[in-house]
JSON list of C-alpha atoms in Angstrom, two decimals:
[
{"chain": "A", "resi": 1, "resn": "MET", "atom": "CA", "xyz": [-26.80, -3.48, 19.41]},
{"chain": "A", "resi": 2, "resn": "SER", "atom": "CA", "xyz": [-26.80, -2.10, 22.76]},
{"chain": "A", "resi": 3, "resn": "ALA", "atom": "CA", "xyz": [-29.93, -2.32, 24.81]},
{"chain": "A", "resi": 4, "resn": "ARG", "atom": "CA", "xyz": [-29.71, 1.38, 25.26]},
{"chain": "A", "resi": 5, "resn": "THR", "atom": "CA", "xyz": [-31.91, 3.56, 23.02]},
{"chain": "A", "resi": 6, "resn": "PRO", "atom": "CA", "xyz": [-31.83, 6.94, 21.77]},
{"chain": "A", "resi": 7, "resn": "GLU", "atom": "CA", "xyz": [-34.84, 7.98, 23.89]},
{"chain": "A", "resi": 8, "resn": "ASN", "atom": "CA", "xyz": [-32.76, 7.35, 27.06]},
{"chain": "A", "resi": 9, "resn": "SER", "atom": "CA", "xyz": [-30.73, 10.37, 26.42]},
{"chain": "A", "resi": 10, "resn": "SER", "atom": "CA", "xyz": [-28.88, 10.19, 30.00]},
{"chain": "A", "resi": 11, "resn": "GLU", "atom": "CA", "xyz": [-27.23, 6.91, 28.77]},
{"chain": "A", "resi": 12, "resn": "ASN", "atom": "CA", "xyz": [-26.69, 8.16, 25.04]},
{"chain": "A", "resi": 13, "resn": "THR", "atom": "CA", "xyz": [-23.41, 9.90, 25.57]},
{"chain": "A", "resi": 14, "resn": "VAL", "atom": "CA", "xyz": [-20.33, 9.89, 23.50]},
{"chain": "A", "resi": 15, "resn": "THR", "atom": "CA", "xyz": [-18.62, 7.87, 26.24]},
{"chain": "A", "resi": 16, "resn": "THR", "atom": "CA", "xyz": [-21.43, 5.32, 26.33]},
{"chain": "A", "resi": 17, "resn": "GLN", "atom": "CA", "xyz": [-21.32, 4.86, 22.43]},
{"chain": "A", "resi": 18, "resn": "LEU", "atom": "CA", "xyz": [-17.45, 4.33, 22.67]},
{"chain": "A", "resi": 19, "resn": "VAL", "atom": "CA", "xyz": [-17.76, 1.96, 25.45]},
{"chain": "A", "resi": 20, "resn": "ASP", "atom": "CA", "xyz": [-20.64, -0.01, 23.82]},
{"chain": "A", "resi": 21, "resn": "GLN", "atom": "CA", "xyz": [-18.80, -0.40, 20.75]},
{"chain": "A", "resi": 22, "resn": "LEU", "atom": "CA", "xyz": [-15.78, -2.34, 22.16]},
{"chain": "A", "resi": 23, "resn": "ASP", "atom": "CA", "xyz": [-18.00, -3.97, 24.76]},
{"chain": "A", "resi": 24, "resn": "PHE", "atom": "CA", "xyz": [-20.40, -5.40, 22.22]},
{"chain": "A", "resi": 25, "resn": "HIS", "atom": "CA", "xyz": [-17.32, -6.79, 20.16]},
{"chain": "A", "resi": 26, "resn": "TRP", "atom": "CA", "xyz": [-15.87, -8.20, 23.53]},
{"chain": "A", "resi": 27, "resn": "THR", "atom": "CA", "xyz": [-19.13, -9.68, 24.80]},
{"chain": "A", "resi": 28, "resn": "HIS", "atom": "CA", "xyz": [-20.43, -11.18, 21.58]},
{"chain": "A", "resi": 29, "resn": "GLN", "atom": "CA", "xyz": [-17.54, -11.87, 19.37]},
{"chain": "A", "resi": 30, "resn": "LEU", "atom": "CA", "xyz": [-13.82, -11.95, 20.82]},
{"chain": "A", "resi": 31, "resn": "ARG", "atom": "CA", "xyz": [-14.44, -13.29, 24.33]},
{"chain": "A", "resi": 32, "resn": "PRO", "atom": "CA", "xyz": [-16.45, -15.90, 23.12]},
{"chain": "A", "resi": 33, "resn": "ARG", "atom": "CA", "xyz": [-14.09, -17.04, 20.50]},
{"chain": "A", "resi": 34, "resn": "LEU", "atom": "CA", "xyz": [-11.34, -17.52, 23.27]},
{"chain": "A", "resi": 35, "resn": "ALA", "atom": "CA", "xyz": [-13.24, -20.03, 25.28]},
{"chain": "A", "resi": 36, "resn": "GLY", "atom": "CA", "xyz": [-11.66, -23.28, 25.19]},
{"chain": "A", "resi": 37, "resn": "LEU", "atom": "CA", "xyz": [-8.20, -21.86, 23.94]},
{"chain": "A", "resi": 38, "resn": "THR", "atom": "CA", "xyz": [-5.71, -24.52, 24.28]},
{"chain": "A", "resi": 39, "resn": "ASP", "atom": "CA", "xyz": [-1.95, -24.30, 24.85]},
{"chain": "A", "resi": 40, "resn": "ASP", "atom": "CA", "xyz": [-1.44, -26.03, 21.37]},
{"chain": "A", "resi": 41, "resn": "GLU", "atom": "CA", "xyz": [-3.51, -23.39, 19.66]},
{"chain": "A", "resi": 42, "resn": "TYR", "atom": "CA", "xyz": [-1.78, -20.60, 21.69]},
{"chain": "A", "resi": 43, "resn": "PHE", "atom": "CA", "xyz": [1.70, -21.67, 20.64]},
{"chain": "A", "resi": 44, "resn": "TRP", "atom": "CA", "xyz": [0.73, -22.95, 17.01]},
{"chain": "A", "resi": 45, "resn": "GLN", "atom": "CA", "xyz": [2.97, -21.65, 14.29]},
{"chain": "A", "resi": 46, "resn": "PRO", "atom": "CA", "xyz": [1.15, -21.85, 10.93]},
{"chain": "A", "resi": 47, "resn": "VAL", "atom": "CA", "xyz": [4.28, -20.74, 9.17]},
{"chain": "A", "resi": 48, "resn": "PRO", "atom": "CA", "xyz": [7.96, -21.05, 9.74]},
{"chain": "A", "resi": 49, "resn": "ALA", "atom": "CA", "xyz": [9.83, -18.28, 11.95]},
{"chain": "A", "resi": 50, "resn": "CYS", "atom": "CA", "xyz": [6.68, -16.79, 13.71]},
{"chain": "A", "resi": 51, "resn": "TRP", "atom": "CA", "xyz": [7.12, -14.24, 16.30]},
{"chain": "A", "resi": 52, "resn": "THR", "atom": "CA", "xyz": [5.63, -15.77, 19.73]},
{"chain": "A", "resi": 53, "resn": "VAL", "atom": "CA", "xyz": [5.78, -15.84, 23.37]},
{"chain": "A", "resi": 54, "resn": "GLY", "atom": "CA", "xyz": [8.34, -18.46, 24.52]},
{"chain": "A", "resi": 55, "resn": "ARG", "atom": "CA", "xyz": [7.42, -21.26, 26.80]},
{"chain": "A", "resi": 56, "resn": "ASP", "atom": "CA", "xyz": [9.93, -19.62, 29.25]},
{"chain": "A", "resi": 57, "resn": "GLY", "atom": "CA", "xyz": [7.98, -16.49, 29.08]},
{"chain": "A", "resi": 58, "resn": "SER", "atom": "CA", "xyz": [10.33, -14.56, 26.64]},
{"chain": "A", "resi": 59, "resn": "ILE", "atom": "CA", "xyz": [8.76, -12.64, 23.64]},
{"chain": "A", "resi": 60, "resn": "ASP", "atom": "CA", "xyz": [10.02, -12.16, 20.25]},
{"chain": "A", "resi": 61, "resn": "PHE", "atom": "CA", "xyz": [10.32, -8.52, 19.02]},
{"chain": "A", "resi": 62, "resn": "THR", "atom": "CA", "xyz": [12.51, -5.86, 17.71]},
{"chain": "A", "resi": 63, "resn": "HIS", "atom": "CA", "xyz": [11.64, -2.24, 17.36]},
{"chain": "A", "resi": 64, "resn": "PRO", "atom": "CA", "xyz": [11.27, -1.15, 14.59]},
{"chain": "A", "resi": 65, "resn": "ALA", "atom": "CA", "xyz": [10.05, -4.44, 13.41]},
{"chain": "A", "resi": 66, "resn": "PRO", "atom": "CA", "xyz": [11.62, -5.87, 10.18]},
{"chain": "A", "resi": 67, "resn": "GLU", "atom": "CA", "xyz": [9.89, -5.61, 6.93]},
{"chain": "A", "resi": 68, "resn": "PRO", "atom": "CA", "xyz": [8.09, -7.52, 6.10]},
{"chain": "A", "resi": 69, "resn": "SER", "atom": "CA", "xyz": [6.92, -8.16, 9.78]},
{"chain": "A", "resi": 70, "resn": "PRO", "atom": "CA", "xyz": [7.03, -11.79, 10.92]},
{"chain": "A", "resi": 71, "resn": "PHE", "atom": "CA", "xyz": [3.88, -13.65, 11.22]},
{"chain": "A", "resi": 72, "resn": "THR", "atom": "CA", "xyz": [2.88, -13.67, 14.73]},
{"chain": "A", "resi": 73, "resn": "THR", "atom": "CA", "xyz": [1.10, -16.54, 16.70]},
{"chain": "A", "resi": 74, "resn": "ILE", "atom": "CA", "xyz": [-2.14, -16.27, 18.91]},
{"chain": "A", "resi": 75, "resn": "ALA", "atom": "CA", "xyz": [0.31, -16.09, 21.86]},
{"chain": "A", "resi": 76, "resn": "TRP", "atom": "CA", "xyz": [2.24, -13.08, 20.39]},
{"chain": "A", "resi": 77, "resn": "ARG", "atom": "CA", "xyz": [-0.98, -11.40, 19.46]},
{"chain": "A", "resi": 78, "resn": "LEU", "atom": "CA", "xyz": [-2.46, -11.80, 22.87]},
{"chain": "A", "resi": 79, "resn": "ALA", "atom": "CA", "xyz": [0.51, -10.52, 24.54]},
{"chain": "A", "resi": 80, "resn": "HIS", "atom": "CA", "xyz": [0.40, -7.18, 22.26]},
{"chain": "A", "resi": 81, "resn": "VAL", "atom": "CA", "xyz": [-3.07, -6.60, 23.13]},
{"chain": "A", "resi": 82, "resn": "ILE", "atom": "CA", "xyz": [-2.64, -7.28, 26.80]},
{"chain": "A", "resi": 83, "resn": "VAL", "atom": "CA", "xyz": [0.47, -5.30, 27.24]},
{"chain": "A", "resi": 84, "resn": "GLY", "atom": "CA", "xyz": [0.78, -2.72, 24.38]},
{"chain": "A", "resi": 85, "resn": "VAL", "atom": "CA", "xyz": [-2.77, -1.98, 23.81]},
{"chain": "A", "resi": 86, "resn": "LEU", "atom": "CA", "xyz": [-4.45, -2.38, 27.34]},
{"chain": "A", "resi": 87, "resn": "ALA", "atom": "CA", "xyz": [-2.12, -2.53, 30.34]},
{"chain": "A", "resi": 88, "resn": "MET", "atom": "CA", "xyz": [0.39, 0.13, 29.26]},
{"chain": "A", "resi": 89, "resn": "ARG", "atom": "CA", "xyz": [-2.61, 2.62, 28.52]},
{"chain": "A", "resi": 90, "resn": "SER", "atom": "CA", "xyz": [-4.24, 1.64, 31.65]},
{"chain": "A", "resi": 91, "resn": "HIS", "atom": "CA", "xyz": [-1.22, 2.31, 33.53]},
{"chain": "A", "resi": 92, "resn": "SER", "atom": "CA", "xyz": [-0.75, 5.65, 31.98]},
{"chain": "A", "resi": 93, "resn": "HIS", "atom": "CA", "xyz": [-4.41, 7.10, 31.97]},
{"chain": "A", "resi": 94, "resn": "PHE", "atom": "CA", "xyz": [-6.28, 5.32, 34.72]},
{"chain": "A", "resi": 95, "resn": "GLY", "atom": "CA", "xyz": [-3.55, 4.48, 37.39]},
{"chain": "A", "resi": 96, "resn": "GLY", "atom": "CA", "xyz": [-3.21, 0.76, 36.61]},
{"chain": "A", "resi": 97, "resn": "PRO", "atom": "CA", "xyz": [-0.33, -1.25, 37.57]},
{"chain": "A", "resi": 98, "resn": "GLU", "atom": "CA", "xyz": [2.95, -0.47, 35.55]},
{"chain": "A", "resi": 99, "resn": "ALA", "atom": "CA", "xyz": [3.31, -2.20, 32.32]},
{"chain": "A", "resi": 100, "resn": "GLY", "atom": "CA", "xyz": [5.80, -2.52, 29.58]},
{"chain": "A", "resi": 101, "resn": "TYR", "atom": "CA", "xyz": [6.97, -4.98, 26.93]},
{"chain": "A", "resi": 102, "resn": "GLU", "atom": "CA", "xyz": [10.47, -5.35, 28.57]},
{"chain": "A", "resi": 103, "resn": "THR", "atom": "CA", "xyz": [9.04, -6.00, 32.13]},
{"chain": "A", "resi": 104, "resn": "TRP", "atom": "CA", "xyz": [5.78, -7.79, 31.42]},
{"chain": "A", "resi": 105, "resn": "GLN", "atom": "CA", "xyz": [5.46, -11.48, 32.87]},
{"chain": "A", "resi": 106, "resn": "TYR", "atom": "CA", "xyz": [4.06, -13.04, 29.77]},
{"chain": "A", "resi": 107, "resn": "ALA", "atom": "CA", "xyz": [1.80, -15.98, 29.83]},
{"chain": "A", "resi": 108, "resn": "THR", "atom": "CA", "xyz": [3.28, -19.32, 29.31]},
{"chain": "A", "resi": 109, "resn": "ASP", "atom": "CA", "xyz": [-0.19, -20.91, 28.89]},
{"chain": "A", "resi": 110, "resn": "ALA", "atom": "CA", "xyz": [-3.43, -20.01, 27.24]},
{"chain": "A", "resi": 111, "resn": "ALA", "atom": "CA", "xyz": [-5.25, -19.98, 30.37]},
{"chain": "A", "resi": 112, "resn": "THR", "atom": "CA", "xyz": [-3.22, -17.46, 31.87]},
{"chain": "A", "resi": 113, "resn": "ALA", "atom": "CA", "xyz": [-3.04, -15.31, 28.85]},
{"chain": "A", "resi": 114, "resn": "VAL", "atom": "CA", "xyz": [-6.93, -15.40, 28.72]},
{"chain": "A", "resi": 115, "resn": "ARG", "atom": "CA", "xyz": [-7.04, -14.36, 32.43]},
{"chain": "A", "resi": 116, "resn": "GLN", "atom": "CA", "xyz": [-4.57, -11.46, 31.79]},
{"chain": "A", "resi": 117, "resn": "LEU", "atom": "CA", "xyz": [-6.62, -10.38, 28.86]},
{"chain": "A", "resi": 118, "resn": "ASP", "atom": "CA", "xyz": [-9.78, -10.56, 31.04]},
{"chain": "A", "resi": 119, "resn": "GLU", "atom": "CA", "xyz": [-7.97, -8.35, 33.76]},
{"chain": "A", "resi": 120, "resn": "GLU", "atom": "CA", "xyz": [-6.68, -5.77, 31.28]},
{"chain": "A", "resi": 121, "resn": "TYR", "atom": "CA", "xyz": [-9.68, -5.47, 29.37]},
{"chain": "A", "resi": 122, "resn": "ARG", "atom": "CA", "xyz": [-11.72, -4.88, 32.51]},
{"chain": "A", "resi": 123, "resn": "ARG", "atom": "CA", "xyz": [-9.24, -2.33, 33.85]},
{"chain": "A", "resi": 124, "resn": "TRP", "atom": "CA", "xyz": [-9.40, -0.36, 30.47]},
{"chain": "A", "resi": 125, "resn": "ILE", "atom": "CA", "xyz": [-13.15, -0.56, 29.77]},
{"chain": "A", "resi": 126, "resn": "ASP", "atom": "CA", "xyz": [-13.74, 0.56, 33.52]},
{"chain": "A", "resi": 127, "resn": "GLY", "atom": "CA", "xyz": [-11.28, 3.47, 32.97]},
{"chain": "A", "resi": 128, "resn": "VAL", "atom": "CA", "xyz": [-13.11, 4.55, 29.86]},
{"chain": "A", "resi": 129, "resn": "ARG", "atom": "CA", "xyz": [-16.52, 4.15, 31.38]},
{"chain": "A", "resi": 130, "resn": "SER", "atom": "CA", "xyz": [-15.43, 6.47, 34.23]},
{"chain": "A", "resi": 131, "resn": "LEU", "atom": "CA", "xyz": [-14.80, 9.37, 31.63]},
{"chain": "A", "resi": 132, "resn": "SER", "atom": "CA", "xyz": [-17.30, 12.17, 31.12]},
{"chain": "A", "resi": 133, "resn": "ASP", "atom": "CA", "xyz": [-17.90, 13.45, 27.53]},
{"chain": "A", "resi": 134, "resn": "ASP", "atom": "CA", "xyz": [-15.49, 16.16, 28.62]},
{"chain": "A", "resi": 135, "resn": "GLY", "atom": "CA", "xyz": [-12.82, 13.93, 29.63]},
{"chain": "A", "resi": 136, "resn": "LEU", "atom": "CA", "xyz": [-12.82, 12.47, 26.12]},
{"chain": "A", "resi": 137, "resn": "THR", "atom": "CA", "xyz": [-11.88, 15.97, 24.69]},
{"chain": "A", "resi": 138, "resn": "ARG", "atom": "CA", "xyz": [-8.99, 16.42, 26.83]},
{"chain": "A", "resi": 139, "resn": "PRO", "atom": "CA", "xyz": [-5.30, 15.57, 25.40]},
{"chain": "A", "resi": 140, "resn": "CYS", "atom": "CA", "xyz": [-4.08, 12.19, 25.73]},
{"chain": "A", "resi": 141, "resn": "GLY", "atom": "CA", "xyz": [-0.93, 13.48, 27.09]},
{"chain": "A", "resi": 142, "resn": "PRO", "atom": "CA", "xyz": [2.71, 12.86, 26.83]},
{"chain": "A", "resi": 143, "resn": "ALA", "atom": "CA", "xyz": [2.27, 9.06, 27.52]},
{"chain": "A", "resi": 144, "resn": "GLU", "atom": "CA", "xyz": [1.07, 8.88, 23.98]},
{"chain": "A", "resi": 145, "resn": "GLY", "atom": "CA", "xyz": [4.17, 10.40, 22.30]},
{"chain": "A", "resi": 146, "resn": "PRO", "atom": "CA", "xyz": [3.41, 12.08, 19.04]},
{"chain": "A", "resi": 147, "resn": "TYR", "atom": "CA", "xyz": [-0.35, 11.98, 19.69]},
{"chain": "A", "resi": 148, "resn": "ALA", "atom": "CA", "xyz": [-0.13, 13.84, 22.89]},
{"chain": "A", "resi": 149, "resn": "ASP", "atom": "CA", "xyz": [-2.31, 16.74, 21.78]},
{"chain": "A", "resi": 150, "resn": "TYR", "atom": "CA", "xyz": [-4.90, 14.39, 20.04]},
{"chain": "A", "resi": 151, "resn": "PRO", "atom": "CA", "xyz": [-8.42, 14.28, 22.18]},
{"chain": "A", "resi": 152, "resn": "PHE", "atom": "CA", "xyz": [-8.61, 11.38, 24.54]},
{"chain": "A", "resi": 153, "resn": "SER", "atom": "CA", "xyz": [-11.49, 10.14, 22.25]},
{"chain": "A", "resi": 154, "resn": "ALA", "atom": "CA", "xyz": [-8.89, 9.56, 19.46]},
{"chain": "A", "resi": 155, "resn": "LEU", "atom": "CA", "xyz": [-7.14, 7.23, 21.73]},
{"chain": "A", "resi": 156, "resn": "VAL", "atom": "CA", "xyz": [-10.29, 5.32, 22.78]},
{"chain": "A", "resi": 157, "resn": "LEU", "atom": "CA", "xyz": [-11.24, 4.81, 19.08]},
{"chain": "A", "resi": 158, "resn": "HIS", "atom": "CA", "xyz": [-7.63, 3.48, 18.37]},
{"chain": "A", "resi": 159, "resn": "ILE", "atom": "CA", "xyz": [-7.72, 1.02, 21.19]},
{"chain": "A", "resi": 160, "resn": "ASN", "atom": "CA", "xyz": [-11.44, -0.22, 20.03]},
{"chain": "A", "resi": 161, "resn": "ARG", "atom": "CA", "xyz": [-9.87, -0.65, 16.55]},
{"chain": "A", "resi": 162, "resn": "GLU", "atom": "CA", "xyz": [-6.71, -2.51, 17.86]},
{"chain": "A", "resi": 163, "resn": "VAL", "atom": "CA", "xyz": [-8.71, -4.95, 20.00]},
{"chain": "A", "resi": 164, "resn": "ILE", "atom": "CA", "xyz": [-11.24, -5.60, 17.19]},
{"chain": "A", "resi": 165, "resn": "HIS", "atom": "CA", "xyz": [-8.49, -5.89, 14.66]},
{"chain": "A", "resi": 166, "resn": "HIS", "atom": "CA", "xyz": [-6.25, -8.41, 16.69]},
{"chain": "A", "resi": 167, "resn": "GLY", "atom": "CA", "xyz": [-9.18, -10.22, 18.06]},
{"chain": "A", "resi": 168, "resn": "ALA", "atom": "CA", "xyz": [-10.41, -10.88, 14.39]},
{"chain": "A", "resi": 169, "resn": "GLU", "atom": "CA", "xyz": [-7.00, -12.18, 13.55]},
{"chain": "A", "resi": 170, "resn": "ILE", "atom": "CA", "xyz": [-6.85, -14.41, 16.66]},
{"chain": "A", "resi": 171, "resn": "ALA", "atom": "CA", "xyz": [-10.19, -16.07, 15.75]},
{"chain": "A", "resi": 172, "resn": "CYS", "atom": "CA", "xyz": [-8.93, -16.41, 11.94]},
{"chain": "A", "resi": 173, "resn": "ILE", "atom": "CA", "xyz": [-5.80, -18.39, 13.30]},
{"chain": "A", "resi": 174, "resn": "ARG", "atom": "CA", "xyz": [-8.00, -20.26, 15.61]},
{"chain": "A", "resi": 175, "resn": "ASP", "atom": "CA", "xyz": [-10.19, -21.18, 12.44]},
{"chain": "A", "resi": 176, "resn": "LEU", "atom": "CA", "xyz": [-7.17, -22.05, 10.42]},
{"chain": "A", "resi": 177, "resn": "TYR", "atom": "CA", "xyz": [-5.76, -24.33, 13.14]},
{"chain": "A", "resi": 178, "resn": "ALA", "atom": "CA", "xyz": [-9.04, -26.20, 13.60]},
{"chain": "A", "resi": 179, "resn": "HIS", "atom": "CA", "xyz": [-9.09, -26.72, 9.89]},
{"chain": "A", "resi": 180, "resn": "THR", "atom": "CA", "xyz": [-5.45, -27.49, 9.51]},
{"chain": "A", "resi": 181, "resn": "THR", "atom": "CA", "xyz": [-5.40, -30.16, 12.37]},
{"chain": "A", "resi": 182, "resn": "THR", "atom": "CA", "xyz": [-8.63, -31.76, 11.34]},
{"chain": "A", "resi": 183, "resn": "THR", "atom": "CA", "xyz": [-7.27, -31.94, 7.82]},
{"chain": "A", "resi": 184, "resn": "LYS", "atom": "CA", "xyz": [-4.03, -33.67, 8.99]},
{"chain": "A", "resi": 185, "resn": "GLU", "atom": "CA", "xyz": [-6.17, -36.13, 11.15]},
{"chain": "A", "resi": 186, "resn": "ASN", "atom": "CA", "xyz": [-8.17, -37.40, 8.28]}
]
């Protein structure tokens, strides 16, 4: 848990709680699990016809996604978190650089993807950290389409869920890769 305590009420704000929820996951779960990510893991396709990021920087996607949605690689999942979850929202709400699925320079190696993730995570979490509790009650605005009238706190909770969810998937795929390649080598 966070080092903050209820007795320190000046730091026990809704904003702090929302930031701490994601930052705890980032610091103690997701980011350590990305240490040493190799290009082989990044591009590994555990089943045929995975959606991925191409070695040329292209990305597989259609909107709406087919049913059932294709299984996605670590590369694809990282790209989704980097661009759709963090960068586009940082652009829309905190003045970050323009970002979009069609224009993004997708990472063609694991190290670049992790670097992009670090940058976009920092931009997002710093933006949320800058909000007052009152800032969390304002509407999300037109960038969030049909959710424009939802309070900004709903968006922050959504982003927290997305990063935690996809981070867990990435960790699971890394585990599967490790056990699959170890089994094949024996």
